[in-house]
Amino acid sequence: DQQVKQNSPSLSVQEGRISILNCDYTNSMFDYFLWYKKYPAEGPTFLISISSIKDKNEDGRFTVFLNKSAKHLSLHIVPSQPGDSAVYFCAALITGNQFYFGTGTSLTVIP
Amino acid sequence: KAGVTQTPRYLIKTRGQQVTLSCSPISGHRSVSWYQQTPGQGLQFLFEYFSETQRNKGNFPGRFSGRQFSNSRSEMNVSTLELGDSALYLCASSGRTGGYSPLHFGNGTRLTVT
């Protein structure tokens, strides 16, 4: 039962433009959401998070948006850079329980 | 501060054998979780340990087991290996004791079963 879904396996964006990565979830009990970035042969690296009491969190070029009514999470990267090319995973947590991860979206930023 | 360390980085085993993977968490982190990553499946949760006790468990067969030591280091064991166990196994530690704290991952152990 995939409670966190990333329906786009891949995304290509021109350098300097905005990258938007999407994530949907099914469990309304999730209270903490995160994005991770993964390069080949490395473990995922924490990028940004948001708690369910907020609808937006920003950190430099990265902004995460949470739409609880739609059970939808998105990550915006502005401007996109070639070094952002990686696989991005969204994750969700019910406090005290396990983290649930999506299947990942492979982002390619074209110079 | 040293990150999460996993050993070995690569393993090749034969079907039917067993394997033990090791993980050293970030200093001060008491929660250690294990994940299996396969192509198209994302990160599948195996189990989480906190203060030497298994706190959460995913939907994997009993062939997959783990333990945590008093220094928070953790090991994962897979017995009677199957071809389908070939995957990247990731360990993550967290300072989470009840609030919000992200997982910090190691670089994983790539297991190949032939």
Coordinates of N, CA and C in Angstrom, one line a residue:
Chain A
D1 N 0.8 -1.2 0.0 CA 0.0 0.0 0.0 C 0.9 1.2 0.0
Q2 N 1.0 1.9 -1.2 CA 1.8 3.1 -1.3 C 1.1 4.3 -0.8
Q3 N 1.5 4.7 0.4 CA 0.8 5.9 1.0 C 1.3 7.2 0.6
V4 N 2.5 7.2 0.0 CA 3.1 8.4 -0.6 C 3.5 8.1 -2.0
K5 N 3.0 8.9 -2.9 CA 3.2 8.6 -4.3 C 3.9 9.8 -5.1
Q6 N 4.8 9.5 -5.9 CA 5.4 10.4 -6.8 C 5.1 9.9 -8.2
N7 N 4.2 10.5 -8.9 CA 3.6 9.9 -10.2 C 4.5 10.3 -11.4
S8 N 5.5 11.2 -11.2 CA 6.3 11.5 -12.3 C 7.7 10.8 -12.1
P9 N 8.1 9.8 -12.8 CA 9.4 9.2 -12.6 C 10.5 10.1 -13.0
S10 N 10.3 11.0 -14.0 CA 11.4 11.8 -14.4 C 10.9 13.2 -14.8
L11 N 11.8 14.2 -14.8 CA 11.5 15.6 -15.2 C 12.8 16.2 -15.7
S12 N 12.6 16.9 -16.8 CA 13.7 17.7 -17.4 C 13.4 19.2 -17.4
V13 N 14.4 20.0 -17.0 CA 14.2 21.4 -16.9 C 15.4 22.1 -17.5
Q14 N 15.2 23.3 -18.1 CA 16.4 24.1 -18.5 C 17.0 24.8 -17.3
E15 N 18.3 24.9 -17.4 CA 19.0 25.7 -16.3 C 18.4 27.1 -16.2
G16 N 18.2 27.5 -14.9 CA 17.7 28.8 -14.7 C 16.2 28.9 -14.6
R17 N 15.5 27.9 -15.0 CA 14.0 27.8 -14.9 C 13.6 27.2 -13.6
I18 N 12.3 27.1 -13.4 CA 11.8 26.5 -12.2 C 11.6 25.0 -12.3
S19 N 12.0 24.3 -11.3 CA 11.7 22.8 -11.3 C 10.6 22.6 -10.2
I20 N 9.5 21.9 -10.6 CA 8.4 21.6 -9.7 C 8.3 20.1 -9.6
L21 N 8.5 19.6 -8.4 CA 8.4 18.2 -8.2 C 7.2 17.9 -7.3
N22 N 6.4 16.9 -7.6 CA 5.1 16.7 -6.9 C 5.0 15.4 -6.2
C23 N 4.2 15.4 -5.2 CA 4.0 14.3 -4.3 C 2.6 14.2 -3.8
D24 N 2.0 13.1 -3.8 CA 0.6 13.0 -3.2 C 0.6 11.9 -2.1
Y25 N -0.2 12.1 -1.1 CA -0.3 11.1 0.0 C -1.7 10.8 0.3
T26 N -1.9 9.7 0.9 CA -3.3 9.2 1.2 C -3.7 9.3 2.7
N27 N -2.7 9.3 3.6 CA -3.1 9.3 5.0 C -3.1 10.7 5.6
S28 N -4.3 11.1 6.0 CA -4.4 12.4 6.6 C -3.8 12.6 8.0
M29 N -3.3 11.5 8.5 CA -2.6 11.5 9.9 C -1.2 12.0 9.8
F30 N -0.6 12.0 8.6 CA 0.8 12.5 8.4 C 0.9 13.9 9.0
D31 N 2.0 14.1 9.8 CA 2.1 15.5 10.4 C 3.5 16.1 10.1
Y32 N 4.3 15.4 9.3 CA 5.6 16.0 9.0 C 6.0 15.5 7.6
F33 N 6.5 16.4 6.8 CA 6.8 16.0 5.4 C 8.2 16.5 5.1
L34 N 8.9 15.7 4.3 CA 10.3 16.0 4.0 C 10.6 15.8 2.5
W35 N 11.6 16.4 2.0 CA 12.2 16.1 0.7 C 13.6 15.7 0.9
Y36 N 14.0 14.7 0.1 CA 15.4 14.2 0.1 C 15.9 14.2 -1.4
K37 N 17.2 14.4 -1.5 CA 17.9 14.4 -2.8 C 18.9 13.3 -2.7
K38 N 19.0 12.5 -3.9 CA 19.9 11.4 -3.9 C 20.7 11.4 -5.2
Y39 N 22.0 11.4 -5.0 CA 23.0 11.2 -6.1 C 23.3 9.7 -6.2
P40 N 23.7 9.2 -7.4 CA 24.1 7.8 -7.5 C 25.2 7.4 -6.6
A41 N 25.1 6.2 -6.0 CA 26.1 5.7 -5.1 C 26.3 6.5 -3.8
E42 N 25.3 7.3 -3.5 CA 25.3 8.0 -2.2 C 23.9 7.7 -1.5
G43 N 23.9 8.0 -0.2 CA 22.6 7.9 0.4 C 21.8 9.2 0.2
P44 N 20.5 9.1 0.5 CA 19.7 10.3 0.4 C 20.1 11.4 1.3
T45 N 20.1 12.7 0.9 CA 20.4 13.8 1.7 C 19.2 14.6 2.0
F46 N 19.0 15.0 3.3 CA 17.9 15.8 3.7 C 17.9 17.2 3.0
L47 N 16.8 17.6 2.5 CA 16.8 18.9 1.8 C 16.0 19.9 2.6
I48 N 14.7 19.6 2.8 CA 13.8 20.6 3.4 C 12.6 19.9 4.0
S49 N 12.0 20.4 5.0 CA 10.8 19.8 5.6 C 9.7 20.8 5.9
I50 N 8.6 20.3 6.2 CA 7.4 21.2 6.6 C 6.5 20.4 7.5
S51 N 6.0 21.0 8.6 CA 5.1 20.4 9.4 C 3.7 20.6 8.9
S52 N 2.7 19.8 9.4 CA 1.4 19.9 8.8 C 0.6 21.2 9.3
I53 N 1.2 21.9 10.2 CA 0.6 23.2 10.6 C 0.9 24.4 9.7
K54 N 1.8 24.1 8.8 CA 2.2 25.2 7.9 C 1.8 24.8 6.5
D55 N 1.8 25.8 5.6 CA 1.6 25.5 4.2 C 2.7 25.8 3.2
K56 N 3.8 26.4 3.8 CA 4.9 26.8 3.0 C 6.2 26.9 3.9
N57 N 7.3 26.4 3.3 CA 8.6 26.6 4.0 C 9.6 26.8 2.9
E58 N 10.5 27.8 3.2 CA 11.4 28.2 2.2 C 12.9 28.1 2.8
D59 N 13.8 27.7 1.9 CA 15.2 27.6 2.3 C 16.0 27.9 1.1
G60 N 16.4 29.1 0.9 CA 17.2 29.5 -0.3 C 16.4 29.3 -1.6
R61 N 17.0 28.5 -2.5 CA 16.3 28.2 -3.7 C 15.2 27.2 -3.6
F62 N 15.0 26.6 -2.5 CA 14.1 25.5 -2.3 C 12.9 26.0 -1.5
T63 N 11.7 25.7 -2.0 CA 10.5 26.0 -1.3 C 9.6 24.7 -1.3
V64 N 9.0 24.4 -0.2 CA 8.1 23.3 -0.1 C 6.7 23.8 0.2
F65 N 5.7 23.4 -0.6 CA 4.3 23.8 -0.4 C 3.5 22.5 0.0
L66 N 2.6 22.8 1.0 CA 1.7 21.7 1.5 C 0.3 22.1 1.3
N67 N -0.5 21.3 0.6 CA -1.9 21.5 0.5 C -2.6 20.3 1.1
K68 N -3.0 20.5 2.4 CA -3.6 19.4 3.2 C -4.9 19.0 2.6
S69 N -5.7 19.9 2.1 CA -7.1 19.5 1.6 C -6.9 18.6 0.4
A70 N -5.9 18.8 -0.4 CA -5.7 18.0 -1.6 C -4.7 16.9 -1.3
K71 N -4.2 16.8 -0.1 CA -3.1 15.8 0.3 C -2.0 15.8 -0.8
H72 N -1.5 17.0 -1.0 CA -0.5 17.2 -2.0 C 0.7 18.1 -1.5
L73 N 1.9 17.6 -1.9 CA 3.1 18.3 -1.5 C 3.9 18.6 -2.7
S74 N 4.5 19.8 -2.8 CA 5.4 20.0 -3.9 C 6.7 20.7 -3.5
L75 N 7.7 20.5 -4.3 CA 9.0 21.2 -4.1 C 9.3 22.0 -5.3
H76 N 9.6 23.3 -5.0 CA 10.0 24.2 -6.1 C 11.4 24.6 -6.0
I77 N 12.2 24.5 -7.1 CA 13.6 24.8 -7.1 C 13.7 26.0 -8.1
V78 N 14.2 27.1 -7.6 CA 14.3 28.3 -8.4 C 15.6 29.1 -8.0
P79 N 16.5 29.4 -9.0 CA 16.5 28.8 -10.3 C 17.2 27.4 -10.3
S80 N 16.8 26.6 -11.2 CA 17.4 25.3 -11.3 C 18.9 25.4 -11.8
Q81 N 19.7 24.5 -11.2 CA 21.1 24.5 -11.6 C 21.5 23.0 -12.0
P82 N 22.5 22.9 -12.9 CA 22.9 21.5 -13.3 C 23.2 20.6 -12.1
G83 N 23.8 21.2 -11.0 CA 24.1 20.4 -9.8 C 22.8 19.9 -9.1
D84 N 21.7 20.4 -9.5 CA 20.4 19.9 -8.9 C 20.0 18.5 -9.5
S85 N 20.6 18.1 -10.6 CA 20.3 16.9 -11.2 C 20.5 15.7 -10.3
A86 N 19.4 15.0 -9.9 CA 19.5 14.0 -8.9 C 18.1 13.3 -8.9
V87 N 18.0 12.3 -8.0 CA 16.6 11.7 -7.7 C 16.1 12.4 -6.5
Y88 N 14.9 12.8 -6.5 CA 14.2 13.5 -5.3 C 13.1 12.6 -4.8
F89 N 13.2 12.4 -3.5 CA 12.2 11.6 -2.8 C 11.4 12.4 -1.8
C90 N 10.1 12.3 -1.8 CA 9.4 12.9 -0.8 C 9.1 11.9 0.3
A91 N 8.9 12.3 1.5 CA 8.6 11.4 2.6 C 7.6 12.0 3.6
A92 N 6.9 11.2 4.3 CA 5.9 11.6 5.3 C 6.0 10.8 6.5
L93 N 5.6 11.5 7.7 CA 5.8 10.8 9.0 C 4.5 11.1 9.8
I94 N 4.1 10.0 10.5 CA 3.2 10.2 11.6 C 4.0 10.1 12.8
T95 N 4.0 11.1 13.7 CA 4.9 11.2 14.8 C 4.8 9.9 15.7
G96 N 6.0 9.4 15.9 CA 6.1 8.1 16.7 C 6.0 6.9 15.8
N97 N 5.8 7.1 14.5 CA 5.7 6.0 13.6 C 6.8 6.0 12.6
Q98 N 6.7 5.3 11.5 CA 7.8 5.2 10.6 C 7.6 6.3 9.5
F99 N 8.7 6.6 8.8 CA 8.7 7.5 7.6 C 8.2 6.6 6.4
Y100 N 7.4 7.2 5.6 CA 7.0 6.6 4.3 C 7.6 7.4 3.2
F101 N 8.2 6.7 2.2 CA 8.8 7.4 1.1 C 8.1 7.2 -0.2
G102 N 8.2 8.1 -1.1 CA 7.7 8.0 -2.5 C 8.7 7.2 -3.3
T103 N 8.4 6.9 -4.5 CA 9.3 6.1 -5.4 C 10.4 7.0 -6.1
G104 N 10.3 8.3 -5.9 CA 11.3 9.1 -6.5 C 11.0 9.7 -7.8
T105 N 11.6 10.9 -8.1 CA 11.5 11.6 -9.4 C 12.9 12.0 -9.8
S106 N 13.4 11.5 -10.9 CA 14.7 11.8 -11.4 C 14.7 13.2 -12.1
L107 N 15.3 14.2 -11.6 CA 15.4 15.5 -12.2 C 16.7 15.7 -13.0
T108 N 16.5 16.1 -14.2 CA 17.7 16.5 -15.1 C 17.6 18.0 -15.4
V109 N 18.6 18.7 -15.0 CA 18.7 20.1 -15.4 C 19.6 20.3 -16.5
I110 N 19.1 20.8 -17.6 CA 19.9 20.9 -18.9 C 20.6 22.2 -19.0
P111 N 21.9 22.2 -19.1 CA 22.7 23.5 -19.2 C 22.3 24.3 -20.4
Chain B
K1 N 31.2 16.7 12.7 CA 30.5 15.5 13.2 C 30.4 14.4 12.2
A2 N 30.9 13.2 12.4 CA 30.9 12.2 11.4 C 29.4 11.8 11.1
G3 N 29.2 11.4 9.9 CA 27.9 11.0 9.4 C 27.6 9.6 9.7
V4 N 26.6 9.0 9.1 CA 26.2 7.6 9.3 C 27.1 6.8 8.5
T5 N 27.7 5.8 9.1 CA 28.7 4.9 8.4 C 28.1 3.5 8.3
Q6 N 28.1 3.0 7.0 CA 27.7 1.7 6.7 C 28.8 0.8 6.2
T7 N 28.9 -0.4 6.7 CA 29.9 -1.3 6.1 C 29.3 -2.7 5.9
P8 N 29.7 -3.4 4.9 CA 30.6 -3.0 3.8 C 29.8 -2.1 2.8
R9 N 30.5 -1.6 1.8 CA 29.8 -0.8 0.8 C 29.2 -1.8 -0.3
Y10 N 29.9 -2.8 -0.5 CA 29.4 -3.8 -1.5 C 29.6 -5.2 -1.0
L11 N 28.6 -6.0 -1.4 CA 28.6 -7.5 -1.0 C 28.1 -8.3 -2.1
I12 N 28.7 -9.4 -2.4 CA 28.1 -10.4 -3.3 C 28.0 -11.7 -2.6
K13 N 26.8 -12.2 -2.6 CA 26.5 -13.4 -1.9 C 25.8 -14.4 -2.8
T14 N 25.7 -15.7 -2.4 CA 25.0 -16.7 -3.2 C 23.7 -17.0 -2.5
R15 N 22.7 -17.3 -3.4 CA 21.4 -17.7 -2.9 C 21.5 -18.7 -1.8
G16 N 20.8 -18.6 -0.7 CA 20.8 -19.5 0.4 C 21.7 -19.1 1.5
Q17 N 22.7 -18.2 1.2 CA 23.6 -17.8 2.3 C 22.9 -16.7 3.2
Q18 N 23.6 -16.3 4.2 CA 23.1 -15.2 5.1 C 24.2 -14.1 5.0
V19 N 23.7 -12.9 5.4 CA 24.6 -11.8 5.4 C 24.2 -10.8 6.6
T20 N 25.3 -10.2 7.1 CA 25.1 -9.2 8.1 C 25.7 -7.8 7.7
L21 N 24.9 -6.8 7.8 CA 25.3 -5.4 7.5 C 25.4 -4.6 8.7
S22 N 26.3 -3.7 8.7 CA 26.6 -2.9 9.9 C 26.3 -1.4 9.7
C23 N 25.9 -0.7 10.8 CA 25.6 0.7 10.7 C 26.0 1.4 12.0
S24 N 26.8 2.5 11.8 CA 27.1 3.3 13.0 C 26.5 4.6 12.8
P25 N 25.6 5.0 13.7 CA 24.8 6.3 13.6 C 25.6 7.5 13.9
I26 N 25.1 8.6 13.6 CA 25.7 9.9 14.0 C 25.7 9.9 15.6
S27 N 26.9 10.4 16.1 CA 27.1 10.4 17.5 C 25.9 11.2 18.2
G28 N 25.3 10.5 19.2 CA 24.2 11.1 20.0 C 22.8 10.7 19.5
H29 N 22.8 10.1 18.2 CA 21.5 9.7 17.7 C 21.2 8.3 18.3
R30 N 20.0 8.1 18.8 CA 19.6 6.8 19.4 C 18.6 6.0 18.5
S31 N 18.1 6.7 17.5 CA 17.2 6.0 16.6 C 17.9 5.6 15.3
V32 N 17.8 4.3 15.0 CA 18.4 3.8 13.7 C 17.3 3.0 13.0
S33 N 17.2 3.4 11.7 CA 16.2 2.7 10.8 C 16.9 2.1 9.6
W34 N 16.3 1.1 9.1 CA 16.8 0.4 7.9 C 15.8 0.4 6.8
Y35 N 16.3 0.7 5.5 CA 15.5 0.7 4.4 C 16.1 -0.1 3.3
Q36 N 15.2 -0.7 2.4 CA 15.7 -1.4 1.2 C 15.2 -0.5 0.0
Q37 N 16.2 -0.3 -0.9 CA 15.9 0.5 -2.1 C 16.1 -0.4 -3.3
T38 N 15.0 -0.6 -4.1 CA 15.1 -1.3 -5.4 C 14.6 -0.4 -6.4
P39 N 15.0 -0.6 -7.7 CA 14.5 0.2 -8.8 C 13.0 0.2 -8.9
G40 N 12.3 1.4 -8.9 CA 10.9 1.5 -9.1 C 10.1 1.3 -7.8
Q41 N 10.8 0.9 -6.7 CA 10.1 0.7 -5.5 C 10.3 1.7 -4.4
G42 N 11.2 2.6 -4.7 CA 11.5 3.6 -3.7 C 12.2 3.0 -2.5
L43 N 12.0 3.7 -1.4 CA 12.6 3.2 -0.1 C 11.6 2.4 0.7
Q44 N 11.8 1.2 0.9 CA 10.9 0.3 1.7 C 11.4 0.2 3.1
F45 N 10.6 0.5 4.1 CA 11.0 0.5 5.5 C 11.1 -1.0 6.0
L46 N 12.2 -1.2 6.6 CA 12.4 -2.6 7.2 C 12.1 -2.5 8.7
F47 N 12.8 -1.8 9.5 CA 12.6 -1.6 10.9 C 13.3 -0.5 11.5
E48 N 12.9 -0.1 12.7 CA 13.5 1.0 13.4 C 13.8 0.5 14.8
Y49 N 15.0 0.9 15.3 CA 15.4 0.6 16.7 C 15.7 1.9 17.4
F50 N 15.3 1.8 18.7 CA 15.6 3.0 19.6 C 16.0 2.4 20.9
S51 N 17.1 2.8 21.4 CA 17.6 2.3 22.7 C 17.5 0.8 22.8
E52 N 18.0 0.1 21.8 CA 18.2 -1.3 21.7 C 16.8 -2.1 21.6
T53 N 15.7 -1.3 21.4 CA 14.4 -2.0 21.2 C 13.9 -1.7 19.8
Q54 N 13.3 -2.7 19.2 CA 12.6 -2.5 17.9 C 11.3 -1.7 18.2
R55 N 11.2 -0.5 17.6 CA 10.1 0.3 17.8 C 9.1 0.2 16.7
N56 N 9.5 0.0 15.5 CA 8.6 -0.1 14.3 C 9.1 -1.2 13.4
K57 N 8.2 -1.8 12.7 CA 8.6 -2.9 11.8 C 7.8 -2.8 10.5
G58 N 8.5 -3.0 9.4 CA 7.8 -2.9 8.1 C 7.3 -4.3 7.7
N59 N 6.8 -4.4 6.4 CA 6.3 -5.7 6.0 C 7.3 -6.6 5.2
F60 N 8.3 -7.0 5.9 CA 9.3 -7.9 5.3 C 9.2 -9.2 6.1
P61 N 9.6 -10.3 5.4 CA 9.5 -11.6 6.0 C 10.5 -11.7 7.2
G62 N 10.3 -12.7 8.0 CA 11.2 -13.0 9.2 C 12.6 -13.2 8.9
R63 N 13.0 -13.5 7.6 CA 14.4 -13.7 7.2 C 15.2 -12.4 7.5
F64 N 14.5 -11.3 7.5 CA 15.1 -10.0 7.8 C 15.0 -9.7 9.3
S65 N 16.1 -9.5 9.9 CA 16.1 -9.2 11.3 C 17.2 -8.1 11.6
G66 N 17.1 -7.6 12.8 CA 18.1 -6.6 13.2 C 18.3 -6.5 14.7
R67 N 19.3 -5.7 15.0 CA 19.5 -5.5 16.5 C 20.2 -4.2 16.6
Q68 N 20.2 -3.7 17.8 CA 20.9 -2.4 18.2 C 21.6 -2.7 19.5
F69 N 22.8 -2.2 19.5 CA 23.7 -2.3 20.7 C 23.6 -1.1 21.6
S70 N 24.2 -1.2 22.7 CA 24.1 -0.2 23.7 C 24.8 1.1 23.3
N71 N 25.7 1.1 22.3 CA 26.3 2.3 21.8 C 25.6 2.8 20.6
S72 N 24.4 2.3 20.3 CA 23.5 2.7 19.2 C 23.8 2.1 17.9
R73 N 25.0 1.5 17.7 CA 25.3 0.8 16.5 C 24.3 -0.3 16.2
S74 N 24.1 -0.5 14.9 CA 23.0 -1.5 14.6 C 23.5 -2.4 13.5
E75 N 23.0 -3.6 13.5 CA 23.3 -4.6 12.5 C 21.9 -5.1 11.9
M76 N 22.0 -5.5 10.7 CA 20.8 -6.1 10.0 C 21.3 -7.4 9.4
N77 N 20.5 -8.4 9.6 CA 20.8 -9.8 9.1 C 19.8 -10.2 8.2
V78 N 20.2 -10.8 7.1 CA 19.3 -11.5 6.1 C 19.7 -12.9 6.0
S79 N 18.8 -13.8 6.3 CA 19.1 -15.3 6.2 C 18.5 -15.9 5.0
T80 N 19.0 -17.0 4.6 CA 18.5 -17.7 3.4 C 18.2 -16.7 2.2
L81 N 19.3 -16.1 1.8 CA 19.2 -15.1 0.7 C 18.5 -15.6 -0.5
E82 N 17.7 -14.7 -1.1 CA 17.0 -15.0 -2.4 C 17.5 -13.9 -3.4
L83 N 17.3 -14.3 -4.7 CA 17.7 -13.3 -5.7 C 17.1 -12.0 -5.6
G84 N 15.8 -12.0 -5.1 CA 15.1 -10.7 -5.0 C 15.5 -9.9 -3.8
D85 N 16.5 -10.3 -3.0 CA 17.0 -9.5 -2.0 C 18.1 -8.6 -2.5
S86 N 18.5 -8.7 -3.7 CA 19.5 -7.8 -4.3 C 19.0 -6.4 -4.3
A87 N 19.7 -5.5 -3.6 CA 19.1 -4.2 -3.4 C 20.2 -3.3 -2.8
L88 N 19.9 -2.0 -2.6 CA 20.7 -1.1 -1.8 C 20.1 -1.1 -0.5
Y89 N 20.8 -1.4 0.6 CA 20.3 -1.3 1.9 C 20.8 -0.1 2.6
L90 N 19.9 0.8 3.0 CA 20.3 2.1 3.6 C 19.9 2.1 5.1
C91 N 20.9 2.6 5.9 CA 20.7 2.8 7.3 C 20.5 4.3 7.5
A92 N 19.7 4.7 8.4 CA 19.5 6.1 8.7 C 19.4 6.3 10.2
S93 N 20.0 7.4 10.7 CA 19.8 7.7 12.2 C 19.1 9.0 12.4
S94 N 18.5 9.1 13.5 CA 17.7 10.3 13.8 C 17.9 10.7 15.3
G95 N 17.8 12.0 15.6 CA 17.9 12.4 16.9 C 16.5 12.5 17.5
R96 N 15.5 12.0 16.7 CA 14.1 12.1 17.1 C 13.8 11.3 18.4
T97 N 13.2 12.0 19.3 CA 12.8 11.3 20.5 C 11.3 11.5 20.7
G98 N 10.6 12.1 19.7 CA 9.2 12.3 19.8 C 8.7 13.5 19.0
G99 N 9.6 14.4 18.7 CA 9.3 15.5 17.9 C 9.7 15.3 16.5
Y100 N 9.9 16.4 15.7 CA 10.2 16.3 14.3 C 11.7 16.4 14.2
S101 N 12.3 15.4 13.5 CA 13.7 15.4 13.2 C 13.9 14.5 12.0
P102 N 14.7 15.0 11.0 CA 14.8 14.2 9.8 C 15.7 13.0 10.0
L103 N 15.6 12.1 9.1 CA 16.5 10.9 9.0 C 17.8 11.4 8.3
H104 N 18.9 10.9 8.8 CA 20.2 11.1 8.1 C 20.7 9.8 7.7
F105 N 21.0 9.7 6.4 CA 21.3 8.4 5.8 C 22.8 8.2 5.6
G106 N 23.2 6.9 5.6 CA 24.5 6.5 5.2 C 24.5 6.3 3.7
N107 N 25.6 5.9 3.1 CA 25.7 5.7 1.7 C 25.3 4.3 1.3
G108 N 24.9 3.5 2.2 CA 24.3 2.2 1.8 C 25.3 1.1 1.6
T109 N 24.7 -0.1 1.6 CA 25.4 -1.3 1.3 C 24.7 -1.9 0.1
R110 N 25.5 -2.1 -1.0 CA 24.9 -2.7 -2.2 C 25.1 -4.2 -2.1
L111 N 23.9 -4.9 -2.0 CA 24.0 -6.4 -1.9 C 23.5 -7.0 -3.2
T112 N 24.4 -7.9 -3.7 CA 24.0 -8.6 -5.0 C 24.0 -10.1 -4.6
V113 N 22.8 -10.7 -4.9 CA 22.7 -12.1 -4.6 C 22.7 -12.9 -6.0
T114 N 23.6 -13.8 -6.1 CA 23.7 -14.6 -7.4 C 23.3 -16.0 -7.2

